[in-house]
Amino acid sequence: PDWTPQVRDGILQLEREFKFKNFKLAWAFHNKVAELAEAEGHHPALLLEWGKLTVTWWSHSIKGLHKNDFICAAKTDALLTV
Amino acid sequence: PDWTPQVRDGILQLEREFKFKNFKLAWAFHNKVAELAEAEGHHPALLLEWGKLTVTWWSHSIKGLHKNDFICAAKTDALLTV
């Protein structure tokens, strides 16, 4: 599934689930997204489970979605092919 | 807060929130817990956010808590002082 809008505690967020064959592959992708977050100075919620990483972007300051969240979502997708 | 029992989708889980001063420290702890998971062959849900890691242990096979989850929770705590 692609990026999906989610509302949690009244806050609009952009979420996508990435599936992998095992924990290590999901963990490796997790680390790439965490590096991106540090580079951007913008931090998503990253939920790592066996074979799955769920990435959720939103802007805490405005309690919702900013253009930057869509850019970060696109940059997250780009990491899949790195 | 210490480890707290949670019920999600009818499954009893053991959850604890660990707070840190920034993203990097939370991420570093995340990686230690991920290493533990691989070593144990038992994988929790790891939710990394800015300054916070939420660790949730449960046994998928029995859809609940096994003695091993309590052991893994204790091993997670021990990683804080490594």
Coordinates of C-alpha atoms in Angstrom, one line a residue:
Chain A
P1 CA 0.0 0.0 0.0
D2 CA 1.1 3.5 -0.7
W3 CA 1.1 6.5 1.7
T4 CA -2.2 6.8 3.4
P5 CA -3.6 9.7 5.4
Q6 CA -4.4 8.7 9.0
V7 CA -6.0 10.7 11.8
R8 CA -4.7 10.0 15.3
D9 CA -5.7 12.1 18.3
G10 CA -7.1 14.6 15.9
I11 CA -3.8 14.9 14.0
L12 CA -3.6 14.3 10.3
Q13 CA -0.6 12.1 9.5
L14 CA 0.9 10.4 6.4
E15 CA 1.6 6.7 6.9
R16 CA 3.1 3.9 4.8
E17 CA 3.9 0.2 5.6
F18 CA 7.0 -1.3 4.1
K19 CA 7.3 -5.1 4.1
F20 CA 10.5 -7.1 4.1
K21 CA 11.5 -10.8 4.1
N22 CA 13.0 -10.7 7.6
F23 CA 13.8 -8.6 10.6
K24 CA 17.3 -7.6 9.4
L25 CA 16.1 -6.1 6.1
A26 CA 13.4 -4.1 7.8
W27 CA 15.9 -3.0 10.4
A28 CA 18.4 -1.9 7.7
F29 CA 15.7 0.2 6.0
H30 CA 14.7 1.6 9.4
N31 CA 18.3 2.8 9.8
K32 CA 18.2 4.5 6.4
V33 CA 15.0 6.4 7.3
A34 CA 16.5 7.3 10.7
E35 CA 19.5 8.8 8.9
L36 CA 17.2 10.8 6.6
A37 CA 15.3 12.1 9.7
E38 CA 18.5 13.3 11.2
A39 CA 19.7 14.9 8.0
E40 CA 16.3 16.6 7.5
G41 CA 16.0 17.7 11.2
H42 CA 12.5 16.2 10.9
H43 CA 11.6 13.0 12.7
P44 CA 8.8 10.5 11.8
A45 CA 7.5 7.8 14.0
L46 CA 9.2 4.5 13.0
L47 CA 7.6 1.3 14.0
L48 CA 9.8 -1.7 13.4
E49 CA 8.4 -5.2 13.7
W50 CA 9.5 -8.5 12.2
G51 CA 9.6 -8.0 8.4
K52 CA 7.8 -4.7 8.5
L53 CA 8.5 -1.0 9.0
T54 CA 5.7 1.5 9.4
V55 CA 6.7 5.1 8.8
T56 CA 4.5 8.0 9.9
W57 CA 5.3 11.6 9.0
W58 CA 3.6 14.7 10.4
S59 CA 4.6 18.1 11.6
H60 CA 4.4 18.4 15.4
S61 CA 4.5 22.2 15.3
I62 CA 1.3 22.6 13.3
K63 CA -0.2 19.3 14.5
G64 CA -0.9 18.2 11.0
L65 CA 0.6 17.8 7.5
H66 CA 3.0 20.4 6.0
K67 CA 4.4 20.3 2.4
N68 CA 7.6 19.1 4.0
D69 CA 6.0 15.9 5.2
F70 CA 5.1 15.0 1.6
I71 CA 8.7 15.7 0.5
C72 CA 10.0 13.5 3.3
A73 CA 7.6 10.7 2.3
A74 CA 8.9 10.9 -1.2
K75 CA 12.5 10.8 0.1
T76 CA 11.6 7.8 2.2
D77 CA 10.4 6.0 -0.9
A78 CA 13.6 6.9 -2.7
L79 CA 15.6 5.1 0.0
L80 CA 14.1 1.8 -1.0
T81 CA 16.1 1.8 -4.2
V82 CA 19.4 3.0 -2.7
Chain B
P1 CA 7.1 4.2 33.9
D2 CA 7.9 0.5 34.2
W3 CA 6.7 -2.4 32.0
T4 CA 2.9 -2.2 31.8
P5 CA 0.6 -4.9 30.5
Q6 CA -1.4 -3.8 27.5
V7 CA -4.2 -5.5 25.6
R8 CA -4.3 -4.9 21.8
D9 CA -6.6 -6.7 19.5
G10 CA -7.2 -9.1 22.3
I11 CA -3.5 -9.9 22.8
L12 CA -1.8 -9.3 26.1
Q13 CA 1.5 -7.5 25.7
L14 CA 4.2 -6.1 27.9
E15 CA 5.2 -2.5 27.0
R16 CA 7.6 0.1 28.3
E17 CA 8.4 3.6 27.2
F18 CA 12.1 4.8 27.4
K19 CA 12.8 8.5 27.1
F20 CA 15.9 10.1 25.9
K21 CA 17.3 13.7 25.4
N22 CA 17.3 13.5 21.6
F23 CA 16.6 11.3 18.6
K24 CA 20.2 9.9 18.4
L25 CA 20.2 8.6 21.9
A26 CA 16.8 6.9 21.4
W27 CA 18.0 5.5 18.1
A28 CA 21.2 4.1 19.7
F29 CA 19.1 2.3 22.3
H30 CA 16.7 1.1 19.5
N31 CA 19.7 -0.6 17.8
K32 CA 20.8 -2.3 21.0
V33 CA 17.3 -3.7 21.5
A34 CA 17.2 -4.8 17.8
E35 CA 20.5 -6.6 18.3
L36 CA 19.0 -8.3 21.4
A37 CA 16.0 -9.4 19.3
E38 CA 18.2 -11.0 16.6
A39 CA 20.3 -12.7 19.3
E40 CA 17.2 -14.1 21.0
G41 CA 15.3 -14.9 17.8
H42 CA 12.4 -13.1 19.4
H43 CA 11.3 -9.8 18.0
P44 CA 9.4 -7.0 19.8
A45 CA 7.6 -4.1 18.2
L46 CA 9.9 -1.1 18.4
L47 CA 8.4 2.4 18.0
L48 CA 11.1 5.0 17.6
E49 CA 10.1 8.7 17.9
W50 CA 12.0 11.8 18.7
G51 CA 13.5 11.2 22.2
K52 CA 11.5 8.1 22.9
L53 CA 11.5 4.4 22.2
T54 CA 8.5 2.2 23.0
V55 CA 9.3 -1.5 23.3
T56 CA 6.4 -4.1 23.2
W57 CA 7.1 -7.8 23.8
W58 CA 4.6 -10.6 23.3
S59 CA 4.7 -14.1 21.8
H60 CA 3.0 -14.3 18.4
S61 CA 2.7 -18.1 18.6
I62 CA 0.5 -18.1 21.7
K63 CA -1.0 -14.6 21.0
G64 CA -0.1 -13.5 24.5
L65 CA 2.7 -13.4 27.1
H66 CA 5.1 -16.2 27.7
K67 CA 7.8 -16.4 30.4
N68 CA 10.3 -15.6 27.7
D69 CA 8.7 -12.1 27.2
F70 CA 9.4 -11.2 30.8
I71 CA 13.0 -12.4 30.4
C72 CA 13.4 -10.3 27.2
A73 CA 11.9 -7.3 29.1
A74 CA 14.5 -7.7 31.8
K75 CA 17.2 -8.0 29.2
T76 CA 16.0 -4.8 27.5
D77 CA 16.3 -3.0 30.8
A78 CA 19.8 -4.3 31.3
L79 CA 20.8 -2.7 27.9
L80 CA 20.2 0.7 29.4
T81 CA 23.3 0.4 31.5
V82 CA 25.5 -1.1 28.9

